[in-house]
Amino acid sequence: MTLPEFLNPTPAQVAELRQLFKEKLDKDAAKVPVGGFHEHDMRWVFEGDGWLTKFLENNDLNMKDSLKQLWETLEWRKASGINDIREDNIRMEYINDALMYPRGRDIDGKTVFIFKSKMYVRGTRNLDDLKKCFLYWIERIIREANDDLVTIVFDLTDTGLSNVDMDYTKYIINTFKNYYPCSLNYILIYDLPWILNATFQIIKKLLPAKAVDRLRNISNKNIREYIDDDNMPRSWGGRDDYVFEFIPERRKSMELPLMQNGMPNGILSKKVHFANLSPPESPMLEQANSNFPENSEGEMLRIKPQNTITFSKVGGDLVGTVEITNVDTKDVSYKVKTTAPEKFRVRPSTGFLPPSASVTINVMLQHGQQIHTINREKFLVMCIGLTSENSTSPQDLTELWKNISAKDASVELHRLKCALPVNFDQNGLEQMFGSTTGNISAGPDQYGVMGGSYGGSSMMNMSADKQMHLLQQTISHLNDTTHRLEVQVKRNHRFQWITCVLFVLLAIAIVYILKIEIKSNASEYCSVADRHH
């Protein structure tokens, strides 16, 4: 099997999907919901390319699957009245309780959608109304961001099992999976309590592969890799002291994400953060405050290859190379970042180059990693000029780059995509790294948990219903265990109080008895004294 060099849909493929939809619309007119699909959604199909592009990307350019998902999405949006969800037909008290709300931007400039998990206790709110509030926010965010990506943050601070609602969680997962393809930049899990660790790992198994690639378990130690201090709430250690206050939407018609040079407008505006971002497929644009060019001929470095690292088999490894040359008249330091640091080994990743010097950087795919997503990963080569005051020792260069951001105007940036060569030996590839269709070799994941191979007896081969049944059983068991512990703790507290009361009563009794005894002895002593006199 030959993998395409890129998974970016071409204008011809988008046009083909649109034509297939039109033919299905004519052929299956009787299956169209009463009144037809919503006018807004039809405009997005026939007058813009961005929406269709997302369906193609999500289904790896498979026309049949893309058409099926597009049709089902339109049916769902019509049946659920998605385009008619407004502030006057949702539970505004849920909105004003700040259970969820958008605030600020992530480091890539994408809207951050925050879920305050501790604010929701299972069974205390109407689930259908809660789902509608969720859809209101998602649709509003998409309108205001013109269909750009969204970063979701589940804030689990002070959260326990009573705050976990599997029906609601399953609904959120399935909604993004089925009806909002390629819409997530990151899924950030903040401050995961240990008691929810097992639950989180089970939920992770239910996520589609593309969502797992975007999933990050974060804390206040590494949250700045995704959200800077200015956009970070004070409760997370940032400088934003925002207190939620609902502001009504000033509704306007959303611009269609039309195509420019084969890429959607909404996607063209996306910036990519190269610390830990795993695919989404987004072209990389220069940071707003950087004056350096996008091509390989920069003011300090020359990069070969210019745009794409092509991986090939070298022995038992899949390797790509990048040659960088210092074309400046002064020493420069370089640093290489990738969207998926857990997938690649980069040597050297940091160093310095005197004028006219070159170095070849080897990029090796780690064994056990999924190969079919390699075309979506990207690399960033950063460089900065050195002065006589800068040390060139490895330790000092490492410290230097810790204090430098890609946003700094003094940093030159070179971006590279990844690709496999056309007619690549897929069979040999699977023998080297394992099957690309569901088999993930064992290896430590980003949470420090060893992930086994998803084989025939694993959860990946279970039906969704069986997986959810197992998940619900596990949650039920955890709830029962927690309940028993709570009962035992309450019993112990009650016993301690009873013991304290008995101790106090006993002490009072002893004091009382001693007091009586002392008085009795004193009376006897006085009687004896009187007789002597």
Short mmCIF file of C-alpha atoms in Angstrom, two decimals:
data_model
loop_
_atom_site.label_atom_id
_atom_site.label_comp_id
_atom_site.label_asym_id
_atom_site.label_seq_id
_atom_site.Cartn_x
_atom_site.Cartn_y
_atom_site.Cartn_z
CA MET A 1 0.00 0.00 0.00
CA THR A 2 1.33 3.42 -0.94
CA LEU A 3 0.75 6.26 1.46
CA PRO A 4 0.05 9.68 -0.03
CA GLU A 5 2.85 12.14 0.41
CA PHE A 6 0.51 14.52 2.18
CA LEU A 7 -2.94 14.12 3.68
CA ASN A 8 -3.94 17.64 2.70
CA PRO A 9 -6.97 17.38 0.38
CA THR A 10 -6.48 18.94 -3.02
CA PRO A 11 -9.08 21.28 -4.57
CA ALA A 12 -9.97 18.44 -6.95
CA GLN A 13 -10.67 16.07 -4.05
CA VAL A 14 -12.82 18.68 -2.31
CA ALA A 15 -14.75 19.21 -5.56
CA GLU A 16 -15.20 15.45 -5.91
CA LEU A 17 -16.66 15.18 -2.40
CA ARG A 18 -19.03 18.07 -3.12
CA GLN A 19 -20.17 16.37 -6.34
CA LEU A 20 -20.72 13.06 -4.56
CA PHE A 21 -22.82 14.86 -1.96
CA LYS A 22 -24.87 16.57 -4.68
CA GLU A 23 -25.49 13.22 -6.39
CA LYS A 24 -26.55 11.64 -3.10
CA LEU A 25 -28.82 14.60 -2.42
CA ASP A 26 -30.57 14.02 -5.77
CA LYS A 27 -30.65 10.24 -5.44
CA ASP A 28 -31.78 10.07 -1.80
CA ALA A 29 -34.10 13.06 -1.81
CA ALA A 30 -36.69 11.02 0.07
CA LYS A 31 -34.23 10.48 2.92
CA VAL A 32 -33.59 14.18 3.42
CA PRO A 33 -35.24 15.46 6.63
CA VAL A 34 -38.53 17.31 6.24
CA GLY A 35 -37.81 20.85 5.17
CA GLY A 36 -34.36 19.93 3.89
CA PHE A 37 -31.00 20.49 5.49
CA HIS A 38 -30.41 23.87 7.12
CA GLU A 39 -29.57 26.71 4.73
CA HIS A 40 -26.45 27.66 6.70
CA ASP A 41 -25.06 24.12 6.48
CA MET A 42 -25.82 23.85 2.75
CA ARG A 43 -23.93 27.08 2.11
CA TRP A 44 -20.96 25.59 3.90
CA VAL A 45 -21.09 22.57 1.61
CA PHE A 46 -21.59 24.36 -1.71
CA GLU A 47 -20.03 27.79 -1.24
CA GLY A 48 -16.90 27.04 0.78
CA ASP A 49 -14.21 24.39 0.82
CA GLY A 50 -13.05 24.54 4.44
CA TRP A 51 -15.75 22.32 5.94
CA LEU A 52 -15.39 19.61 3.29
CA THR A 53 -11.63 19.74 3.76
CA LYS A 54 -12.03 18.84 7.42
CA PHE A 55 -14.15 15.78 6.62
CA LEU A 56 -11.58 14.58 4.08
CA GLU A 57 -8.69 15.13 6.50
CA ASN A 58 -10.53 13.33 9.29
CA ASN A 59 -11.12 10.29 7.08
CA ASP A 60 -7.63 10.23 5.51
CA LEU A 61 -9.01 11.28 2.10
CA ASN A 62 -11.42 8.32 1.93
CA MET A 63 -14.30 9.64 -0.18
CA LYS A 64 -16.87 7.08 0.94
CA ASP A 65 -16.22 7.61 4.63
CA SER A 66 -16.04 11.39 4.22
CA LEU A 67 -19.39 11.48 2.42
CA LYS A 68 -20.97 9.26 5.06
CA GLN A 69 -19.76 11.45 7.92
CA LEU A 70 -20.78 14.66 6.11
CA TRP A 71 -24.29 13.35 5.49
CA GLU A 72 -24.71 12.09 9.07
CA THR A 73 -23.46 15.43 10.40
CA LEU A 74 -26.03 17.35 8.38
CA GLU A 75 -28.78 14.99 9.57
CA TRP A 76 -27.69 15.42 13.19
CA ARG A 77 -27.48 19.19 12.93
CA LYS A 78 -30.98 19.32 11.43
CA ALA A 79 -32.51 16.92 13.97
CA SER A 80 -30.83 18.65 16.92
CA GLY A 81 -31.64 22.15 15.71
CA ILE A 82 -28.00 23.16 16.05
CA ASN A 83 -28.33 26.37 14.05
CA ASP A 84 -31.29 27.45 16.18
CA ILE A 85 -29.62 27.12 19.59
CA ARG A 86 -29.64 30.59 21.15
CA GLU A 87 -29.49 32.23 24.53
CA ASP A 88 -33.29 32.42 24.72
CA ASN A 89 -33.76 28.64 24.49
CA ILE A 90 -31.04 27.28 26.77
CA ARG A 91 -30.75 27.05 30.56
CA MET A 92 -29.03 30.34 31.28
CA GLU A 93 -28.56 29.45 34.95
CA TYR A 94 -26.23 26.66 33.81
CA ILE A 95 -24.34 29.20 31.70
CA ASN A 96 -24.13 31.71 34.55
CA ASP A 97 -22.91 29.01 36.96
CA ALA A 98 -19.67 28.93 34.90
CA LEU A 99 -19.68 25.17 34.43
CA MET A 100 -17.94 25.79 31.10
CA TYR A 101 -16.88 28.90 29.24
CA PRO A 102 -14.31 30.16 26.70
CA ARG A 103 -11.48 32.32 27.98
CA GLY A 104 -8.25 33.47 26.38
CA ARG A 105 -6.01 31.79 23.83
CA ASP A 106 -3.55 28.94 23.89
CA ILE A 107 0.04 29.41 22.76
CA ASP A 108 -1.05 28.83 19.15
CA GLY A 109 -3.67 31.55 19.32
CA LYS A 110 -6.63 29.15 19.52
CA THR A 111 -9.66 29.78 21.75
CA VAL A 112 -9.46 27.98 25.11
CA PHE A 113 -12.71 26.32 26.23
CA ILE A 114 -12.61 25.56 29.98
CA PHE A 115 -14.64 22.88 31.78
CA LYS A 116 -14.73 23.44 35.55
CA SER A 117 -15.38 19.83 36.55
CA LYS A 118 -15.80 20.47 40.28
CA MET A 119 -18.79 22.73 39.52
CA TYR A 120 -20.77 19.75 38.20
CA VAL A 121 -22.02 16.99 40.50
CA ARG A 122 -23.47 13.94 38.82
CA GLY A 123 -27.26 13.79 38.94
CA THR A 124 -27.82 17.38 40.12
CA ARG A 125 -28.57 18.91 36.70
CA ASN A 126 -30.69 18.01 33.70
CA LEU A 127 -28.36 16.22 31.28
CA ASP A 128 -30.22 17.26 28.11
CA ASP A 129 -30.08 20.93 29.12
CA LEU A 130 -26.40 20.56 29.95
CA LYS A 131 -25.70 19.07 26.50
CA LYS A 132 -27.52 21.99 24.88
CA CYS A 133 -25.37 24.48 26.79
CA PHE A 134 -22.28 22.63 25.60
CA LEU A 135 -23.47 22.84 21.98
CA TYR A 136 -24.26 26.55 22.40
CA TRP A 137 -20.69 27.29 23.48
CA ILE A 138 -19.10 25.12 20.77
CA GLU A 139 -21.16 26.71 18.00
CA ARG A 140 -20.52 30.21 19.36
CA ILE A 141 -16.78 29.61 19.60
CA ILE A 142 -16.71 28.30 16.03
CA ARG A 143 -18.67 31.32 14.78
CA GLU A 144 -16.48 33.83 16.56
CA ALA A 145 -13.24 32.08 15.52
CA ASN A 146 -14.45 31.48 11.94
CA ASP A 147 -14.18 27.69 12.26
CA ASP A 148 -10.67 27.74 13.69
CA LEU A 149 -9.39 25.06 16.06
CA VAL A 150 -10.40 24.96 19.72
CA THR A 151 -8.38 23.88 22.77
CA ILE A 152 -10.44 22.20 25.51
CA VAL A 153 -9.17 22.28 29.10
CA PHE A 154 -10.77 19.97 31.65
CA ASP A 155 -9.90 21.58 34.98
CA LEU A 156 -10.04 18.68 37.46
CA THR A 157 -8.82 20.64 40.49
CA ASP A 158 -10.57 19.37 43.65
CA THR A 159 -12.58 16.90 41.55
CA GLY A 160 -13.74 13.50 42.82
CA LEU A 161 -15.75 10.56 41.55
CA SER A 162 -19.02 12.38 42.22
CA ASN A 163 -18.03 14.90 39.53
CA VAL A 164 -17.58 12.20 36.85
CA ASP A 165 -20.65 11.63 34.67
CA MET A 166 -19.91 8.96 32.08
CA ASP A 167 -23.03 9.71 30.02
CA TYR A 168 -22.01 13.35 29.69
CA THR A 169 -18.36 12.46 29.02
CA LYS A 170 -19.38 9.94 26.35
CA TYR A 171 -21.62 12.57 24.74
CA ILE A 172 -18.77 15.11 24.51
CA ILE A 173 -16.41 12.50 23.03
CA ASN A 174 -18.91 11.28 20.43
CA THR A 175 -19.98 14.80 19.47
CA PHE A 176 -16.46 15.87 18.55
CA LYS A 177 -15.64 12.50 17.05
CA ASN A 178 -18.70 12.31 14.78
CA TYR A 179 -19.82 15.87 14.07
CA TYR A 180 -16.89 18.27 14.55
CA PRO A 181 -14.01 16.66 12.62
CA CYS A 182 -10.53 18.14 12.94
CA SER A 183 -11.75 20.88 15.28
CA LEU A 184 -9.48 20.35 18.30
CA ASN A 185 -6.02 21.81 18.78
CA TYR A 186 -5.42 20.25 22.20
CA ILE A 187 -7.37 18.34 24.82
CA LEU A 188 -5.72 19.36 28.09
CA ILE A 189 -6.40 17.50 31.34
CA TYR A 190 -5.33 19.81 34.17
CA ASP A 191 -4.51 18.61 37.69
CA LEU A 192 -5.78 15.04 37.39
CA PRO A 193 -6.47 13.62 40.89
CA TRP A 194 -4.98 10.21 41.57
CA ILE A 195 -8.40 8.78 42.36
CA LEU A 196 -9.47 9.48 38.74
CA ASN A 197 -6.34 8.03 37.15
CA ALA A 198 -7.89 4.67 36.29
CA THR A 199 -11.05 6.36 35.01
CA PHE A 200 -8.96 8.66 32.81
CA GLN A 201 -7.03 5.77 31.29
CA ILE A 202 -10.28 4.00 30.40
CA ILE A 203 -11.72 7.15 28.82
CA LYS A 204 -8.51 7.55 26.86
CA LYS A 205 -9.12 4.13 25.29
CA LEU A 206 -12.50 5.34 24.01
CA LEU A 207 -11.06 8.34 22.19
CA PRO A 208 -10.34 8.10 18.46
CA ALA A 209 -6.67 7.95 17.52
CA LYS A 210 -6.61 11.54 16.25
CA ALA A 211 -7.98 12.80 19.57
CA VAL A 212 -5.48 10.76 21.59
CA ASP A 213 -2.69 12.40 19.57
CA ARG A 214 -3.91 15.77 20.87
CA LEU A 215 -4.47 14.66 24.46
CA ARG A 216 -2.14 16.05 27.14
CA ASN A 217 -2.11 15.46 30.89
CA ILE A 218 -0.78 18.70 32.40
CA SER A 219 -0.13 20.38 35.73
CA ASN A 220 1.18 23.77 36.84
CA LYS A 221 4.68 22.48 36.05
CA ASN A 222 4.16 22.21 32.29
CA ILE A 223 1.00 24.17 31.52
CA ARG A 224 3.09 27.05 30.10
CA GLU A 225 3.98 24.83 27.16
CA TYR A 226 0.37 25.30 26.06
CA ILE A 227 -0.98 28.51 27.66
CA ASP A 228 1.11 31.56 28.53
CA ASP A 229 0.84 33.49 31.80
CA ASP A 230 -1.25 36.31 30.34
CA ASN A 231 -3.96 33.86 29.24
CA MET A 232 -3.70 31.61 32.28
CA PRO A 233 -6.09 31.99 35.25
CA ARG A 234 -4.53 32.80 38.61
CA SER A 235 -5.83 29.49 39.94
CA TRP A 236 -3.44 27.80 37.50
CA GLY A 237 -0.53 30.08 38.38
CA GLY A 238 -1.06 32.71 35.67
CA ARG A 239 -1.81 36.43 35.69
CA ASP A 240 -5.41 36.41 34.45
CA ASP A 241 -7.71 37.32 37.36
CA TYR A 242 -10.84 37.00 35.22
CA VAL A 243 -14.11 36.16 36.98
CA PHE A 244 -16.71 34.71 34.62
CA GLU A 245 -19.44 37.09 33.52
CA PHE A 246 -21.69 36.12 30.64
CA ILE A 247 -21.66 38.50 27.68
CA PRO A 248 -24.45 37.98 25.13
CA GLU A 249 -23.31 37.06 21.65
CA ARG A 250 -23.45 39.70 18.97
CA ARG A 251 -24.55 37.27 16.32
CA LYS A 252 -23.50 37.79 12.75
CA SER A 253 -23.17 35.59 9.71
CA MET A 254 -19.93 33.65 9.73
CA GLU A 255 -17.58 33.95 6.80
CA LEU A 256 -17.17 30.81 4.78
CA PRO A 257 -13.74 29.17 5.11
CA LEU A 258 -13.02 29.39 1.39
CA MET A 259 -9.87 27.97 -0.15
CA GLN A 260 -6.69 29.85 -0.91
CA ASN A 261 -3.92 27.97 -2.68
CA GLY A 262 -5.56 24.71 -1.77
CA MET A 263 -5.90 25.46 1.93
CA PRO A 264 -8.88 26.85 3.89
CA ASN A 265 -8.75 30.48 5.05
CA GLY A 266 -9.51 29.39 8.57
CA ILE A 267 -6.62 26.95 8.47
CA LEU A 268 -4.21 29.35 6.81
CA SER A 269 -4.43 31.61 9.83
CA LYS A 270 -3.42 28.84 12.24
CA LYS A 271 -0.11 29.02 14.04
CA VAL A 272 1.46 25.82 15.30
CA HIS A 273 3.14 25.43 18.65
CA PHE A 274 6.16 23.19 18.36
CA ALA A 275 6.61 22.17 21.97
CA ASN A 276 4.40 19.10 22.07
CA LEU A 277 1.67 19.47 19.45
CA SER A 278 0.71 16.23 17.73
CA PRO A 279 -1.27 16.33 14.52
CA PRO A 280 -3.64 18.42 13.64
CA GLU A 281 -2.69 19.08 10.06
CA SER A 282 -2.23 22.85 9.97
CA PRO A 283 0.13 24.88 7.81
CA MET A 284 2.62 26.78 9.90
CA LEU A 285 2.71 30.53 9.70
CA GLU A 286 5.25 32.94 11.09
CA GLN A 287 4.62 34.31 14.55
CA ALA A 288 3.15 37.78 14.40
CA ASN A 289 6.22 39.52 15.79
CA SER A 290 8.84 37.66 13.76
CA ASN A 291 10.40 39.38 10.77
CA PHE A 292 12.15 36.35 9.33
CA PRO A 293 11.09 34.65 6.09
CA GLU A 294 9.35 31.29 5.73
CA ASN A 295 11.70 29.82 3.14
CA SER A 296 14.91 27.93 3.71
CA GLU A 297 17.19 30.85 2.85
CA GLY A 298 17.19 32.82 6.10
CA GLU A 299 19.52 35.54 7.24
CA MET A 300 21.46 33.11 9.44
CA LEU A 301 20.74 29.53 8.30
CA ARG A 302 20.36 27.65 5.04
CA ILE A 303 18.24 24.49 5.36
CA LYS A 304 18.31 21.37 3.18
CA PRO A 305 15.79 19.99 2.35
CA GLN A 306 13.88 23.22 1.97
CA ASN A 307 10.35 22.21 2.96
CA THR A 308 9.95 18.51 3.71
CA ILE A 309 11.90 15.85 5.58
CA THR A 310 11.49 12.61 3.62
CA PHE A 311 11.99 9.51 5.76
CA SER A 312 13.54 6.33 4.39
CA LYS A 313 14.60 2.96 5.75
CA VAL A 314 18.16 2.80 7.02
CA GLY A 315 18.82 -0.67 8.33
CA GLY A 316 16.03 -1.34 10.77
CA ASP A 317 15.14 2.31 11.31
CA LEU A 318 13.09 4.99 9.62
CA VAL A 319 15.34 8.04 9.32
CA GLY A 320 15.22 11.54 7.88
CA THR A 321 18.08 14.06 7.69
CA VAL A 322 18.30 17.85 7.68
CA GLU A 323 21.47 19.77 6.82
CA ILE A 324 21.80 23.27 8.24
CA THR A 325 24.53 25.76 7.30
CA ASN A 326 25.47 29.02 8.98
CA VAL A 327 25.40 31.66 6.23
CA ASP A 328 25.93 34.55 8.64
CA THR A 329 29.20 36.22 9.58
CA LYS A 330 28.82 35.45 13.30
CA ASP A 331 28.34 32.34 15.39
CA VAL A 332 24.78 31.10 15.71
CA SER A 333 23.04 28.61 17.98
CA TYR A 334 20.28 26.33 16.72
CA LYS A 335 17.54 24.27 18.34
CA VAL A 336 15.23 21.70 16.74
CA LYS A 337 11.68 21.15 17.97
CA THR A 338 8.98 18.78 16.78
CA THR A 339 5.22 18.56 17.09
CA ALA A 340 5.61 15.03 18.51
CA PRO A 341 8.71 14.72 20.72
CA GLU A 342 7.56 11.31 21.94
CA LYS A 343 7.73 9.95 18.37
CA PHE A 344 11.18 11.07 17.25
CA ARG A 345 14.78 10.97 18.40
CA VAL A 346 16.65 14.04 17.13
CA ARG A 347 20.46 14.13 17.18
CA PRO A 348 21.80 16.72 17.69
CA SER A 349 18.84 18.80 18.79
CA THR A 350 20.84 21.81 20.01
CA GLY A 351 24.24 23.23 19.14
CA PHE A 352 26.19 26.12 17.66
CA LEU A 353 27.74 26.81 14.28
CA PRO A 354 30.60 29.17 13.41
CA PRO A 355 30.35 31.03 10.09
CA SER A 356 30.12 28.74 7.01
CA ALA A 357 29.94 25.61 9.17
CA SER A 358 27.33 22.89 8.58
CA VAL A 359 25.81 20.09 10.58
CA THR A 360 23.56 17.17 9.61
CA ILE A 361 20.67 16.52 11.97
CA ASN A 362 19.35 12.96 12.06
CA VAL A 363 15.68 12.43 12.84
CA MET A 364 14.73 8.85 13.72
CA LEU A 365 11.22 7.52 14.28
CA GLN A 366 11.00 5.65 17.56
CA HIS A 367 9.95 2.02 17.37
CA GLY A 368 6.40 1.45 18.51
CA GLN A 369 5.06 4.71 17.09
CA GLN A 370 2.20 4.99 14.60
CA ILE A 371 3.56 5.47 11.11
CA HIS A 372 0.38 6.47 9.30
CA THR A 373 0.43 9.85 11.10
CA ILE A 374 4.04 10.70 10.25
CA ASN A 375 2.92 12.87 7.33
CA ARG A 376 1.16 15.18 9.78
CA GLU A 377 4.13 15.88 12.01
CA LYS A 378 6.33 18.92 11.62
CA PHE A 379 9.71 20.20 12.72
CA LEU A 380 10.85 23.68 13.64
CA VAL A 381 14.49 24.74 13.33
CA MET A 382 15.17 27.83 15.44
CA CYS A 383 18.38 29.82 15.45
CA ILE A 384 19.72 32.91 17.16
CA GLY A 385 22.91 34.93 16.76
CA LEU A 386 25.56 34.62 19.47
CA THR A 387 27.76 37.34 20.87
CA SER A 388 31.18 37.13 22.50
CA GLU A 389 29.42 37.06 25.86
CA ASN A 390 27.62 33.80 25.05
CA SER A 391 29.23 30.53 26.03
CA THR A 392 29.03 27.70 23.50
CA SER A 393 29.16 24.85 25.99
CA PRO A 394 26.21 22.40 25.71
CA GLN A 395 25.01 23.23 29.23
CA ASP A 396 25.05 26.99 28.62
CA LEU A 397 23.32 26.64 25.25
CA THR A 398 20.60 24.54 26.88
CA GLU A 399 20.06 27.24 29.51
CA LEU A 400 20.09 29.92 26.79
CA TRP A 401 17.23 28.26 24.88
CA LYS A 402 15.18 27.81 28.05
CA ASN A 403 14.82 31.60 28.19
CA ILE A 404 14.08 32.10 24.48
CA SER A 405 10.67 31.88 22.87
CA ALA A 406 9.85 31.31 19.21
CA LYS A 407 7.93 34.58 19.44
CA ASP A 408 11.12 36.58 20.02
CA ALA A 409 11.88 38.85 17.08
CA SER A 410 15.56 37.86 17.26
CA VAL A 411 14.80 34.20 16.54
CA GLU A 412 14.89 32.91 12.97
CA LEU A 413 12.41 30.13 12.24
CA HIS A 414 12.45 27.40 9.58
CA ARG A 415 9.54 24.98 9.35
CA LEU A 416 9.60 21.54 7.80
CA LYS A 417 6.92 18.95 7.13
CA CYS A 418 7.39 15.18 7.22
CA ALA A 419 6.68 12.72 4.43
CA LEU A 420 7.23 9.14 3.37
CA PRO A 421 8.44 8.56 -0.19
CA VAL A 422 5.95 7.51 -2.84
CA ASN A 423 5.84 3.70 -3.39
CA PHE A 424 7.21 3.11 0.07
CA ASP A 425 7.26 -0.56 1.13
CA GLN A 426 4.32 -0.69 3.51
CA ASN A 427 4.80 -4.38 4.29
CA GLY A 428 8.39 -3.79 5.29
CA LEU A 429 7.21 -0.82 7.28
CA GLU A 430 4.79 -2.93 9.30
CA GLN A 431 7.43 -5.58 9.94
CA MET A 432 9.77 -2.91 11.28
CA PHE A 433 7.36 -0.91 13.40
CA GLY A 434 4.21 -2.99 13.74
CA SER A 435 0.88 -2.74 11.96
CA THR A 436 -0.36 0.76 11.32
CA THR A 437 -4.00 -0.22 11.64
CA GLY A 438 -4.53 -0.45 15.36
CA ASN A 439 -1.44 -2.26 16.63
CA ILE A 440 0.54 0.00 18.92
CA SER A 441 3.64 -1.57 20.35
CA ALA A 442 4.32 -1.33 24.02
CA GLY A 443 6.06 1.77 25.21
CA PRO A 444 5.75 4.49 27.80
CA ASP A 445 3.10 7.02 26.95
CA GLN A 446 3.14 10.69 27.87
CA TYR A 447 1.59 9.90 31.21
CA GLY A 448 4.37 7.57 32.26
CA VAL A 449 2.16 4.50 31.84
CA MET A 450 3.36 1.55 29.84
CA GLY A 451 0.97 1.04 26.94
CA GLY A 452 0.62 -2.51 25.69
CA SER A 453 -0.02 -3.67 22.14
CA TYR A 454 -3.64 -3.29 21.16
CA GLY A 455 -4.19 -6.81 19.98
CA GLY A 456 -7.13 -9.12 19.41
CA SER A 457 -8.10 -9.31 23.05
CA SER A 458 -7.64 -5.63 23.83
CA MET A 459 -10.22 -2.90 24.25
CA MET A 460 -9.49 -1.65 20.73
CA ASN A 461 -11.16 -4.79 19.37
CA MET A 462 -14.19 -4.43 21.62
CA SER A 463 -17.34 -2.81 20.37
CA ALA A 464 -18.09 0.66 21.66
CA ASP A 465 -20.98 -0.72 23.73
CA LYS A 466 -18.76 -3.32 25.38
CA GLN A 467 -16.10 -0.71 26.10
CA MET A 468 -18.66 1.61 27.64
CA HIS A 469 -20.18 -1.26 29.65
CA LEU A 470 -16.74 -2.11 31.01
CA LEU A 471 -16.13 1.55 31.75
CA GLN A 472 -19.42 1.90 33.58
CA GLN A 473 -18.68 -1.24 35.58
CA THR A 474 -15.32 0.18 36.59
CA ILE A 475 -16.84 3.52 37.55
CA SER A 476 -19.54 1.74 39.51
CA HIS A 477 -16.91 -0.32 41.32
CA LEU A 478 -14.93 2.82 42.12
CA ASN A 479 -18.07 4.54 43.37
CA ASP A 480 -18.92 1.56 45.58
CA THR A 481 -15.39 1.44 46.97
CA THR A 482 -15.43 5.17 47.64
CA HIS A 483 -18.82 4.89 49.32
CA ARG A 484 -17.58 2.10 51.57
CA LEU A 485 -14.53 4.16 52.49
CA GLU A 486 -16.70 7.18 53.24
CA VAL A 487 -18.97 5.05 55.45
CA GLN A 488 -15.96 3.63 57.25
CA VAL A 489 -14.49 7.10 57.79
CA LYS A 490 -17.80 8.38 59.14
CA ARG A 491 -18.03 5.35 61.44
CA ASN A 492 -14.50 5.98 62.68
CA HIS A 493 -15.30 9.66 63.29
CA ARG A 494 -18.43 8.67 65.21
CA PHE A 495 -16.47 6.19 67.29
CA GLN A 496 -13.82 8.82 68.04
CA TRP A 497 -16.49 11.29 69.19
CA ILE A 498 -18.11 8.67 71.42
CA THR A 499 -14.71 7.79 72.86
CA CYS A 500 -13.97 11.46 73.55
CA VAL A 501 -17.35 11.95 75.26
CA LEU A 502 -16.88 8.84 77.40
CA PHE A 503 -13.40 10.00 78.32
CA VAL A 504 -14.70 13.41 79.40
CA LEU A 505 -17.53 11.82 81.41
CA LEU A 506 -15.09 9.44 83.04
CA ALA A 507 -12.79 12.32 83.91
CA ILE A 508 -15.69 14.26 85.42
CA ALA A 509 -16.75 11.21 87.41
CA ILE A 510 -13.24 10.67 88.73
CA VAL A 511 -12.93 14.34 89.73
CA TYR A 512 -16.33 14.20 91.40
CA ILE A 513 -15.46 11.01 93.31
CA LEU A 514 -12.12 12.45 94.39
CA LYS A 515 -13.82 15.64 95.52
CA ILE A 516 -16.31 13.68 97.63
CA GLU A 517 -13.53 11.54 99.02
CA ILE A 518 -11.51 14.59 99.96
CA LYS A 519 -14.51 16.19 101.69
CA SER A 520 -15.23 12.94 103.56
CA ASN A 521 -11.66 12.64 104.74
CA ALA A 522 -11.66 16.27 105.81
CA SER A 523 -14.85 15.77 107.85
CA GLU A 524 -13.42 12.72 109.58
CA TYR A 525 -10.22 14.61 110.37
CA CYS A 526 -12.22 17.44 111.92
CA SER A 527 -14.26 15.00 114.06
CA VAL A 528 -11.14 13.33 115.42
CA ALA A 529 -9.63 16.68 116.22
CA ASP A 530 -12.72 17.77 118.15
CA ARG A 531 -12.67 14.60 120.27
CA HIS A 532 -9.05 15.20 121.21
CA HIS A 533 -9.91 18.66 122.39
#
